[in-house]
Amino acid sequence: MAELLKNLYNLDFIQHLANQLRNAKPDFQVQAFQEAVLADPWSTLELKARTQHITDMMHRFLDVSFAEGVDYLGKVAPHFDGYLAMIFPNYVETYGLDEDWEVVIPALEWFTQFSSSEFAVRPFILQDPERMMAQMEVWSHHENHHVRRLASEGCRPRLPWGKALNIFKQDPEPILPILYNLKADASDYVRRSVANNLNDISKDHPDRVLEVGEEWIGQQKETDWIVKHALRTLLKKGNTRALRIFGFGDPKDVIIRDLKLNPPYPQIGDKATIHCNVEILKPSKVRLEYIVDFLKANGKHNPKVFQISENTFEKATSFDLSRMHDFRQMSTRKHYAGVHYLRIIANGEEKAKVQFDLLSE
């Protein structure tokens, strides 16, 4: 089992951080810093709380102005990477909101190259959207791909774990020039962020993202991938315009017969096989998915979409389809015994549905 990320903020990490801080600032109190970080209630703190606690202790023991703190931490940051290095941009977010942006902006730009300033930049966007988005546009041309990614990732309207940017949920137009700059970026890391940003926007402004998809599709392989990933939510919803962008055929040309589950009454913890017959009436591109409407604790159902395949059929055909589904308990999905539904979707349209009982273990 993978170690919890919060546990990587351990004694070795704190000692390494303290030593690097002393290298940057020779009078830094290494032992006192370590003891303060690890004092109660450290053992009970979760990931984000540990990040914040370390940030606060750095500020306390550096005991300097914000600009001086940024200078010291700027020397320390290159010795760290990944999520654990979020303590550095978090310092800017925590202590820089009322400081000179001539110090703040270079700090966010520098620290993102070792972790990511995607969370730290968001309060500054909310504080002065026009100024910060102008800076993000500049960053979209930066030579470092981490900085270019920040230009996109930092302004996602619905960034997971980040503060929601309601201004961009209402009007995403300020984001789009940045995404246009990055749509053919050489880095997959950056292109993935562009796709995720567009997917965020699609949840509030689907037609605007469909316009972008229709404009970008066919330009090059990498940009086509962005469009496909950006429209994934709309594709799962069976949006006909999204399906048309990728050339999927008319759903009436697909027939699903004899849908069943084996065993017909699976238990929680079982694997069950979905069986059906698929008939394609004419040459077409077909996207097949299945939906399980999971019973929730409150007695309502929650649909979850699972992709089966995407294929281009050169002629009319029929075939039997089998797909395994796992009903084990998961950290991301808890199963409840009772009535469930299984549905087959072809090119965005429901073609067959069966009810089944999921039995208790």
mmCIF file of C-alpha atoms in Angstrom:
data_model
loop_
_atom_site.group_PDB
_atom_site.id
_atom_site.type_symbol
_atom_site.label_atom_id
_atom_site.label_comp_id
_atom_site.label_asym_id
_atom_site.label_seq_id
_atom_site.Cartn_x
_atom_site.Cartn_y
_atom_site.Cartn_z
ATOM 1 C CA MET A 1 0.000 0.000 0.000
ATOM 2 C CA ALA A 2 1.393 3.409 -0.996
ATOM 3 C CA GLU A 3 2.508 5.603 1.871
ATOM 4 C CA LEU A 4 0.260 8.542 2.696
ATOM 5 C CA LEU A 5 1.678 11.743 1.254
ATOM 6 C CA LYS A 6 1.367 13.498 4.610
ATOM 7 C CA ASN A 7 3.804 10.977 6.114
ATOM 8 C CA LEU A 8 6.531 12.103 3.721
ATOM 9 C CA TYR A 9 6.614 15.252 5.832
ATOM 10 C CA ASN A 10 8.643 13.230 8.321
ATOM 11 C CA LEU A 11 11.672 13.743 10.573
ATOM 12 C CA ASP A 12 14.125 13.266 7.699
ATOM 13 C CA PHE A 13 12.304 15.894 5.647
ATOM 14 C CA ILE A 14 12.177 18.379 8.537
ATOM 15 C CA GLN A 15 15.878 17.879 9.288
ATOM 16 C CA HIS A 16 16.800 18.332 5.629
ATOM 17 C CA LEU A 17 14.677 21.479 5.437
ATOM 18 C CA ALA A 18 16.190 22.878 8.646
ATOM 19 C CA ASN A 19 19.719 22.281 7.384
ATOM 20 C CA GLN A 20 18.995 23.961 4.054
ATOM 21 C CA LEU A 21 17.467 26.932 5.862
ATOM 22 C CA ARG A 22 20.638 27.215 7.949
ATOM 23 C CA ASN A 23 22.746 27.051 4.791
ATOM 24 C CA ALA A 24 20.778 30.017 3.457
ATOM 25 C CA LYS A 25 20.687 31.854 6.804
ATOM 26 C CA PRO A 26 23.579 30.817 9.073
ATOM 27 C CA ASP A 27 21.929 31.974 12.306
ATOM 28 C CA PHE A 28 18.801 29.874 11.672
ATOM 29 C CA GLN A 29 17.836 27.906 14.808
ATOM 30 C CA VAL A 30 17.824 24.363 13.466
ATOM 31 C CA GLN A 31 16.998 22.458 16.641
ATOM 32 C CA ALA A 32 14.309 24.857 17.836
ATOM 33 C CA PHE A 33 12.683 24.814 14.386
ATOM 34 C CA GLN A 34 12.573 21.016 14.284
ATOM 35 C CA GLU A 35 11.080 20.789 17.754
ATOM 36 C CA ALA A 36 8.458 23.436 16.965
ATOM 37 C CA VAL A 37 7.401 21.700 13.749
ATOM 38 C CA LEU A 38 7.088 18.262 15.336
ATOM 39 C CA ALA A 39 5.433 19.372 18.585
ATOM 40 C CA ASP A 40 1.817 18.407 19.284
ATOM 41 C CA PRO A 41 -0.577 18.355 17.494
ATOM 42 C CA TRP A 42 1.743 17.435 14.568
ATOM 43 C CA SER A 43 0.893 13.720 14.625
ATOM 44 C CA THR A 44 -2.832 14.452 14.161
ATOM 45 C CA LEU A 45 -2.449 16.914 11.287
ATOM 46 C CA GLU A 46 -3.506 15.943 7.767
ATOM 47 C CA LEU A 47 -1.616 16.851 4.599
ATOM 48 C CA LYS A 48 -2.707 20.448 3.990
ATOM 49 C CA ALA A 49 -2.531 21.263 7.688
ATOM 50 C CA ARG A 50 1.058 19.964 7.798
ATOM 51 C CA THR A 51 1.955 22.068 4.775
ATOM 52 C CA GLN A 52 0.547 25.151 6.475
ATOM 53 C CA HIS A 53 2.189 24.372 9.823
ATOM 54 C CA ILE A 54 5.645 24.013 8.251
ATOM 55 C CA THR A 55 5.073 27.253 6.343
ATOM 56 C CA ASP A 56 4.157 29.081 9.540
ATOM 57 C CA MET A 57 7.202 27.723 11.373
ATOM 58 C CA MET A 58 9.510 28.806 8.541
ATOM 59 C CA HIS A 59 8.062 32.292 8.803
ATOM 60 C CA ARG A 60 8.412 32.315 12.587
ATOM 61 C CA PHE A 61 12.026 31.119 12.704
ATOM 62 C CA LEU A 62 13.272 33.101 9.729
ATOM 63 C CA ASP A 63 11.955 36.154 11.580
ATOM 64 C CA VAL A 64 12.525 38.547 8.673
ATOM 65 C CA SER A 65 10.451 40.669 6.303
ATOM 66 C CA PHE A 66 8.466 38.999 3.531
ATOM 67 C CA ALA A 67 10.963 40.105 0.866
ATOM 68 C CA GLU A 68 13.901 38.758 2.873
ATOM 69 C CA GLY A 69 12.001 35.526 3.550
ATOM 70 C CA VAL A 70 11.384 35.042 -0.172
ATOM 71 C CA ASP A 71 15.090 35.613 -0.808
ATOM 72 C CA TYR A 72 16.121 32.948 1.714
ATOM 73 C CA LEU A 73 13.487 30.451 0.578
ATOM 74 C CA GLY A 74 14.448 31.070 -3.033
ATOM 75 C CA LYS A 75 17.868 29.623 -2.213
ATOM 76 C CA VAL A 76 16.333 26.636 -0.378
ATOM 77 C CA ALA A 77 13.610 25.644 -2.859
ATOM 78 C CA PRO A 78 15.903 24.072 -5.511
ATOM 79 C CA HIS A 79 16.812 21.364 -2.980
ATOM 80 C CA PHE A 80 13.191 20.102 -2.955
ATOM 81 C CA ASP A 81 10.605 19.010 -5.493
ATOM 82 C CA GLY A 82 7.100 17.628 -5.930
ATOM 83 C CA TYR A 83 4.201 18.222 -3.583
ATOM 84 C CA LEU A 84 6.455 18.501 -0.526
ATOM 85 C CA ALA A 85 7.940 21.668 -1.994
ATOM 86 C CA MET A 86 4.482 23.313 -1.913
ATOM 87 C CA ILE A 87 5.590 24.901 1.370
ATOM 88 C CA PHE A 88 7.460 27.539 -0.656
ATOM 89 C CA PRO A 89 4.628 28.904 -2.842
ATOM 90 C CA ASN A 90 2.388 28.476 0.201
ATOM 91 C CA TYR A 91 4.640 30.965 2.005
ATOM 92 C CA VAL A 92 3.876 33.508 -0.722
ATOM 93 C CA GLU A 93 0.137 32.817 -0.543
ATOM 94 C CA THR A 94 0.075 33.051 3.259
ATOM 95 C CA TYR A 95 2.261 36.090 3.818
ATOM 96 C CA GLY A 96 2.375 37.904 0.469
ATOM 97 C CA LEU A 97 -1.176 39.135 -0.194
ATOM 98 C CA ASP A 98 -0.480 42.590 1.232
ATOM 99 C CA GLU A 99 3.091 42.772 -0.046
ATOM 100 C CA ASP A 100 4.714 44.318 -3.116
ATOM 101 C CA TRP A 101 3.776 42.379 -6.245
ATOM 102 C CA GLU A 102 7.260 43.121 -7.585
ATOM 103 C CA VAL A 103 8.407 40.588 -4.975
ATOM 104 C CA VAL A 104 5.379 38.291 -5.156
ATOM 105 C CA ILE A 105 5.334 37.615 -8.919
ATOM 106 C CA PRO A 106 8.991 36.546 -9.304
ATOM 107 C CA ALA A 107 8.605 34.361 -6.196
ATOM 108 C CA LEU A 108 5.571 32.522 -7.587
ATOM 109 C CA GLU A 109 7.386 32.107 -10.902
ATOM 110 C CA TRP A 110 10.515 30.728 -9.238
ATOM 111 C CA PHE A 111 8.862 28.396 -6.736
ATOM 112 C CA THR A 112 6.549 26.817 -9.317
ATOM 113 C CA GLN A 113 9.592 25.398 -11.086
ATOM 114 C CA PHE A 114 10.202 23.038 -8.150
ATOM 115 C CA SER A 115 6.611 22.181 -7.190
ATOM 116 C CA SER A 116 3.646 24.262 -8.346
ATOM 117 C CA SER A 117 2.228 27.670 -7.511
ATOM 118 C CA GLU A 118 -1.187 26.649 -8.865
ATOM 119 C CA PHE A 119 -2.869 27.038 -5.457
ATOM 120 C CA ALA A 120 -0.812 30.001 -4.271
ATOM 121 C CA VAL A 121 -1.611 32.151 -7.305
ATOM 122 C CA ARG A 122 -5.390 31.964 -6.902
ATOM 123 C CA PRO A 123 -5.814 34.478 -4.045
ATOM 124 C CA PHE A 124 -3.854 36.968 -6.145
ATOM 125 C CA ILE A 125 -6.185 36.367 -9.093
ATOM 126 C CA LEU A 126 -9.140 37.067 -6.814
ATOM 127 C CA GLN A 127 -7.426 40.152 -5.421
ATOM 128 C CA ASP A 128 -6.700 41.728 -8.827
ATOM 129 C CA PRO A 129 -7.979 39.570 -11.720
ATOM 130 C CA GLU A 130 -6.964 41.899 -14.537
ATOM 131 C CA ARG A 131 -3.404 42.377 -13.352
ATOM 132 C CA MET A 132 -2.829 38.740 -12.458
ATOM 133 C CA MET A 133 -4.295 37.378 -15.667
ATOM 134 C CA ALA A 134 -2.060 39.724 -17.650
ATOM 135 C CA GLN A 135 0.864 38.153 -15.824
ATOM 136 C CA MET A 136 -0.474 34.653 -16.523
ATOM 137 C CA GLU A 137 -0.568 35.509 -20.223
ATOM 138 C CA VAL A 138 3.099 36.540 -20.009
ATOM 139 C CA TRP A 139 3.884 33.259 -18.246
ATOM 140 C CA SER A 140 2.217 31.320 -21.049
ATOM 141 C CA HIS A 141 5.235 32.265 -23.212
ATOM 142 C CA HIS A 142 7.860 31.387 -20.570
ATOM 143 C CA GLU A 143 10.778 29.122 -21.507
ATOM 144 C CA ASN A 144 10.168 26.835 -18.515
ATOM 145 C CA HIS A 145 7.297 24.384 -18.954
ATOM 146 C CA HIS A 146 6.426 24.478 -15.257
ATOM 147 C CA VAL A 147 5.790 28.205 -15.531
ATOM 148 C CA ARG A 148 3.760 27.765 -18.723
ATOM 149 C CA ARG A 149 1.657 25.130 -16.958
ATOM 150 C CA LEU A 150 1.085 27.538 -14.079
ATOM 151 C CA ALA A 151 -0.441 29.981 -16.565
ATOM 152 C CA SER A 152 -3.172 27.436 -17.306
ATOM 153 C CA GLU A 153 -3.452 25.377 -14.124
ATOM 154 C CA GLY A 154 -3.531 28.394 -11.828
ATOM 155 C CA CYS A 155 -6.657 29.855 -13.458
ATOM 156 C CA ARG A 156 -8.722 26.679 -13.760
ATOM 157 C CA PRO A 157 -12.202 27.625 -12.527
ATOM 158 C CA ARG A 158 -12.644 24.353 -10.612
ATOM 159 C CA LEU A 159 -9.119 23.297 -9.652
ATOM 160 C CA PRO A 160 -9.344 20.316 -7.249
ATOM 161 C CA TRP A 161 -8.213 21.296 -3.719
ATOM 162 C CA GLY A 162 -7.963 24.922 -4.872
ATOM 163 C CA LYS A 163 -10.123 27.955 -4.186
ATOM 164 C CA ALA A 164 -12.913 28.134 -6.771
ATOM 165 C CA LEU A 165 -12.609 31.049 -9.172
ATOM 166 C CA ASN A 166 -16.267 32.004 -9.434
ATOM 167 C CA ILE A 167 -15.419 34.985 -11.639
ATOM 168 C CA PHE A 168 -14.293 32.529 -14.320
ATOM 169 C CA LYS A 169 -17.216 30.203 -13.744
ATOM 170 C CA GLN A 170 -19.354 33.190 -14.700
ATOM 171 C CA ASP A 171 -17.143 34.421 -17.540
ATOM 172 C CA PRO A 172 -14.260 32.251 -18.781
ATOM 173 C CA GLU A 173 -13.193 34.588 -21.592
ATOM 174 C CA PRO A 174 -10.104 35.954 -19.742
ATOM 175 C CA ILE A 175 -8.729 32.395 -19.605
ATOM 176 C CA LEU A 176 -9.033 31.588 -23.296
ATOM 177 C CA PRO A 177 -6.131 33.682 -24.700
ATOM 178 C CA ILE A 178 -3.797 31.758 -22.393
ATOM 179 C CA LEU A 179 -5.163 28.413 -23.554
ATOM 180 C CA TYR A 180 -4.839 29.461 -27.188
ATOM 181 C CA ASN A 181 -1.163 30.256 -26.540
ATOM 182 C CA LEU A 182 -0.623 26.786 -25.063
ATOM 183 C CA LYS A 183 -2.753 24.557 -27.302
ATOM 184 C CA ALA A 184 0.275 23.328 -29.253
ATOM 185 C CA ASP A 185 2.772 23.398 -26.392
ATOM 186 C CA ALA A 186 5.702 21.019 -26.671
ATOM 187 C CA SER A 187 5.087 19.692 -23.155
ATOM 188 C CA ASP A 188 2.425 17.061 -22.451
ATOM 189 C CA TYR A 189 2.393 18.393 -18.863
ATOM 190 C CA VAL A 190 1.201 21.747 -20.180
ATOM 191 C CA ARG A 191 -1.226 20.353 -22.756
ATOM 192 C CA ARG A 192 -2.913 18.199 -20.108
ATOM 193 C CA SER A 193 -3.500 21.328 -18.024
ATOM 194 C CA VAL A 194 -5.062 23.083 -21.017
ATOM 195 C CA ALA A 195 -7.442 20.158 -21.503
ATOM 196 C CA ASN A 196 -8.377 20.090 -17.820
ATOM 197 C CA ASN A 197 -8.991 23.830 -17.814
ATOM 198 C CA LEU A 198 -11.320 23.533 -20.803
ATOM 199 C CA ASN A 199 -13.099 20.611 -19.154
ATOM 200 C CA ASP A 200 -13.657 22.813 -16.090
ATOM 201 C CA ILE A 201 -15.107 25.540 -18.314
ATOM 202 C CA SER A 202 -17.358 23.037 -20.113
ATOM 203 C CA LYS A 203 -19.275 22.409 -16.892
ATOM 204 C CA ASP A 204 -20.578 25.994 -16.917
ATOM 205 C CA HIS A 205 -20.185 27.041 -20.572
ATOM 206 C CA PRO A 206 -20.422 23.903 -22.734
ATOM 207 C CA ASP A 207 -21.204 25.756 -25.952
ATOM 208 C CA ARG A 208 -18.102 27.946 -25.630
ATOM 209 C CA VAL A 209 -15.847 24.925 -25.191
ATOM 210 C CA LEU A 210 -17.557 23.180 -28.097
ATOM 211 C CA GLU A 211 -16.760 26.229 -30.229
ATOM 212 C CA VAL A 212 -13.101 25.923 -29.237
ATOM 213 C CA GLY A 213 -13.147 22.187 -29.947
ATOM 214 C CA GLU A 214 -14.643 22.696 -33.390
ATOM 215 C CA GLU A 215 -11.980 25.302 -34.156
ATOM 216 C CA TRP A 216 -9.007 23.274 -32.883
ATOM 217 C CA ILE A 217 -9.870 19.764 -34.075
ATOM 218 C CA GLY A 218 -7.763 18.504 -36.960
ATOM 219 C CA GLN A 219 -4.918 20.988 -36.527
ATOM 220 C CA GLN A 220 -2.427 18.470 -35.154
ATOM 221 C CA LYS A 221 -2.322 15.230 -33.186
ATOM 222 C CA GLU A 222 -1.427 16.832 -29.849
ATOM 223 C CA THR A 223 -4.161 19.457 -30.068
ATOM 224 C CA ASP A 224 -6.696 16.796 -31.063
ATOM 225 C CA TRP A 225 -5.828 15.003 -27.810
ATOM 226 C CA ILE A 226 -6.493 18.243 -25.885
ATOM 227 C CA VAL A 227 -9.911 18.554 -27.517
ATOM 228 C CA LYS A 228 -10.808 14.930 -26.763
ATOM 229 C CA HIS A 229 -9.754 15.238 -23.114
ATOM 230 C CA ALA A 230 -11.389 18.663 -22.766
ATOM 231 C CA LEU A 231 -14.733 17.331 -23.983
ATOM 232 C CA ARG A 232 -14.692 14.154 -21.891
ATOM 233 C CA THR A 233 -17.487 15.331 -19.586
ATOM 234 C CA LEU A 234 -19.686 16.338 -22.525
ATOM 235 C CA LEU A 235 -18.921 13.059 -24.318
ATOM 236 C CA LYS A 236 -19.952 11.085 -21.240
ATOM 237 C CA LYS A 237 -23.188 13.073 -21.152
ATOM 238 C CA GLY A 238 -23.843 12.114 -24.768
ATOM 239 C CA ASN A 239 -23.677 15.680 -26.058
ATOM 240 C CA THR A 240 -24.455 15.279 -29.756
ATOM 241 C CA ARG A 241 -22.344 18.256 -30.794
ATOM 242 C CA ALA A 242 -19.311 16.859 -28.943
ATOM 243 C CA LEU A 243 -19.860 13.436 -30.513
ATOM 244 C CA ARG A 244 -20.141 15.014 -33.953
ATOM 245 C CA ILE A 245 -16.747 16.721 -33.537
ATOM 246 C CA PHE A 246 -15.141 13.271 -33.397
ATOM 247 C CA GLY A 247 -17.197 11.775 -36.193
ATOM 248 C CA PHE A 248 -19.391 9.408 -34.195
ATOM 249 C CA GLY A 249 -22.374 8.118 -36.125
ATOM 250 C CA ASP A 250 -26.106 8.260 -35.585
ATOM 251 C CA PRO A 251 -27.042 6.226 -32.485
ATOM 252 C CA LYS A 252 -30.089 4.811 -34.318
ATOM 253 C CA ASP A 253 -27.628 2.738 -36.357
ATOM 254 C CA VAL A 254 -26.630 0.737 -33.263
ATOM 255 C CA ILE A 255 -28.868 -1.938 -31.701
ATOM 256 C CA ILE A 256 -28.159 -3.635 -28.371
ATOM 257 C CA ARG A 257 -29.843 -6.970 -27.589
ATOM 258 C CA ASP A 258 -29.855 -9.529 -24.770
ATOM 259 C CA LEU A 259 -28.235 -7.378 -22.102
ATOM 260 C CA LYS A 260 -27.576 -9.391 -18.946
ATOM 261 C CA LEU A 261 -25.260 -9.679 -15.983
ATOM 262 C CA ASN A 262 -23.513 -12.888 -14.891
ATOM 263 C CA PRO A 263 -24.044 -13.717 -12.093
ATOM 264 C CA PRO A 264 -27.454 -12.038 -12.302
ATOM 265 C CA TYR A 265 -27.386 -11.190 -8.567
ATOM 266 C CA PRO A 266 -23.767 -10.370 -7.708
ATOM 267 C CA GLN A 267 -22.613 -9.849 -4.156
ATOM 268 C CA ILE A 268 -20.664 -6.852 -2.900
ATOM 269 C CA GLY A 269 -17.051 -7.903 -3.413
ATOM 270 C CA ASP A 270 -17.827 -9.963 -6.547
ATOM 271 C CA LYS A 271 -16.793 -9.456 -10.120
ATOM 272 C CA ALA A 272 -19.612 -9.790 -12.646
ATOM 273 C CA THR A 273 -19.591 -10.020 -16.432
ATOM 274 C CA ILE A 274 -21.740 -7.771 -18.609
ATOM 275 C CA HIS A 275 -22.983 -9.549 -21.744
ATOM 276 C CA CYS A 276 -24.872 -8.204 -24.753
ATOM 277 C CA ASN A 277 -25.108 -8.449 -28.512
ATOM 278 C CA VAL A 278 -24.183 -5.387 -30.569
ATOM 279 C CA GLU A 279 -25.488 -4.860 -34.099
ATOM 280 C CA ILE A 280 -24.065 -2.080 -36.290
ATOM 281 C CA LEU A 281 -26.522 -1.382 -39.126
ATOM 282 C CA LYS A 282 -24.220 0.640 -41.388
ATOM 283 C CA PRO A 283 -20.570 1.771 -41.602
ATOM 284 C CA SER A 284 -19.971 4.201 -38.763
ATOM 285 C CA LYS A 285 -17.791 5.241 -35.838
ATOM 286 C CA VAL A 286 -19.226 3.959 -32.567
ATOM 287 C CA ARG A 287 -18.525 4.873 -28.945
ATOM 288 C CA LEU A 288 -19.831 2.281 -26.487
ATOM 289 C CA GLU A 289 -20.171 2.906 -22.755
ATOM 290 C CA TYR A 290 -22.029 1.380 -19.867
ATOM 291 C CA ILE A 291 -23.556 3.096 -16.874
ATOM 292 C CA VAL A 292 -24.145 1.574 -13.477
ATOM 293 C CA ASP A 293 -26.698 3.427 -11.376
ATOM 294 C CA PHE A 294 -25.282 2.727 -7.922
ATOM 295 C CA LEU A 295 -27.579 2.723 -4.916
ATOM 296 C CA LYS A 296 -26.500 5.283 -2.319
ATOM 297 C CA ALA A 297 -26.987 5.258 1.446
ATOM 298 C CA ASN A 298 -29.900 7.715 1.126
ATOM 299 C CA GLY A 299 -31.797 5.384 -1.214
ATOM 300 C CA LYS A 300 -31.128 7.448 -4.343
ATOM 301 C CA HIS A 301 -29.067 6.333 -7.326
ATOM 302 C CA ASN A 302 -25.784 7.772 -8.559
ATOM 303 C CA PRO A 303 -24.866 7.028 -12.207
ATOM 304 C CA LYS A 304 -21.254 6.240 -13.059
ATOM 305 C CA VAL A 305 -20.111 6.027 -16.697
ATOM 306 C CA PHE A 306 -17.526 3.462 -17.835
ATOM 307 C CA GLN A 307 -16.111 3.493 -21.352
ATOM 308 C CA ILE A 308 -16.117 0.235 -23.294
ATOM 309 C CA SER A 309 -14.659 1.085 -26.684
ATOM 310 C CA GLU A 310 -14.417 3.438 -29.631
ATOM 311 C CA ASN A 311 -14.223 1.778 -33.057
ATOM 312 C CA THR A 312 -14.785 2.584 -36.712
ATOM 313 C CA PHE A 313 -16.764 -0.109 -38.513
ATOM 314 C CA GLU A 314 -16.225 -0.283 -42.262
ATOM 315 C CA LYS A 315 -19.370 -2.313 -42.842
ATOM 316 C CA ALA A 316 -22.511 -3.522 -41.084
ATOM 317 C CA THR A 317 -21.749 -6.175 -38.505
ATOM 318 C CA SER A 318 -22.814 -7.772 -35.263
ATOM 319 C CA PHE A 319 -20.837 -9.229 -32.365
ATOM 320 C CA ASP A 320 -21.140 -10.380 -28.779
ATOM 321 C CA LEU A 321 -19.696 -8.073 -26.162
ATOM 322 C CA SER A 322 -18.428 -9.050 -22.696
ATOM 323 C CA ARG A 323 -17.035 -6.719 -20.060
ATOM 324 C CA MET A 324 -16.039 -7.443 -16.460
ATOM 325 C CA HIS A 325 -17.208 -5.126 -13.674
ATOM 326 C CA ASP A 326 -15.824 -5.154 -10.134
ATOM 327 C CA PHE A 327 -18.156 -4.637 -7.188
ATOM 328 C CA ARG A 328 -15.425 -4.573 -4.560
ATOM 329 C CA GLN A 329 -15.548 -1.835 -1.941
ATOM 330 C CA MET A 330 -13.203 0.999 -2.883
ATOM 331 C CA SER A 331 -11.922 4.126 -1.204
ATOM 332 C CA THR A 332 -13.632 6.119 -3.960
ATOM 333 C CA ARG A 333 -16.892 4.139 -4.089
ATOM 334 C CA LYS A 334 -18.856 2.415 -1.334
ATOM 335 C CA HIS A 335 -21.394 -0.172 -2.440
ATOM 336 C CA TYR A 336 -24.787 -0.705 -0.806
ATOM 337 C CA ALA A 337 -26.967 -3.783 -1.198
ATOM 338 C CA GLY A 338 -30.198 -3.270 -3.110
ATOM 339 C CA VAL A 339 -31.592 -2.380 -6.519
ATOM 340 C CA HIS A 340 -29.098 -1.184 -9.155
ATOM 341 C CA TYR A 341 -29.434 -0.502 -12.886
ATOM 342 C CA LEU A 342 -27.131 -1.325 -15.794
ATOM 343 C CA ARG A 343 -27.398 0.644 -19.042
ATOM 344 C CA ILE A 344 -25.585 0.430 -22.378
ATOM 345 C CA ILE A 345 -24.931 3.710 -24.201
ATOM 346 C CA ALA A 346 -24.080 3.941 -27.909
ATOM 347 C CA ASN A 347 -22.978 7.293 -29.323
ATOM 348 C CA GLY A 348 -24.528 9.108 -26.399
ATOM 349 C CA GLU A 349 -27.911 7.374 -26.446
ATOM 350 C CA GLU A 350 -29.222 4.747 -24.041
ATOM 351 C CA LYS A 351 -29.867 1.538 -25.999
ATOM 352 C CA ALA A 352 -30.590 -1.089 -23.317
ATOM 353 C CA LYS A 353 -31.247 -1.247 -19.585
ATOM 354 C CA VAL A 354 -31.614 -3.968 -16.958
ATOM 355 C CA GLN A 355 -32.330 -3.914 -13.247
ATOM 356 C CA PHE A 356 -30.400 -6.135 -10.849
ATOM 357 C CA ASP A 357 -30.032 -6.615 -7.120
ATOM 358 C CA LEU A 358 -26.585 -6.237 -5.562
ATOM 359 C CA LEU A 359 -26.487 -8.570 -2.581
ATOM 360 C CA SER A 360 -24.720 -7.981 0.706
ATOM 361 C CA GLU A 361 -21.456 -9.777 1.415
#
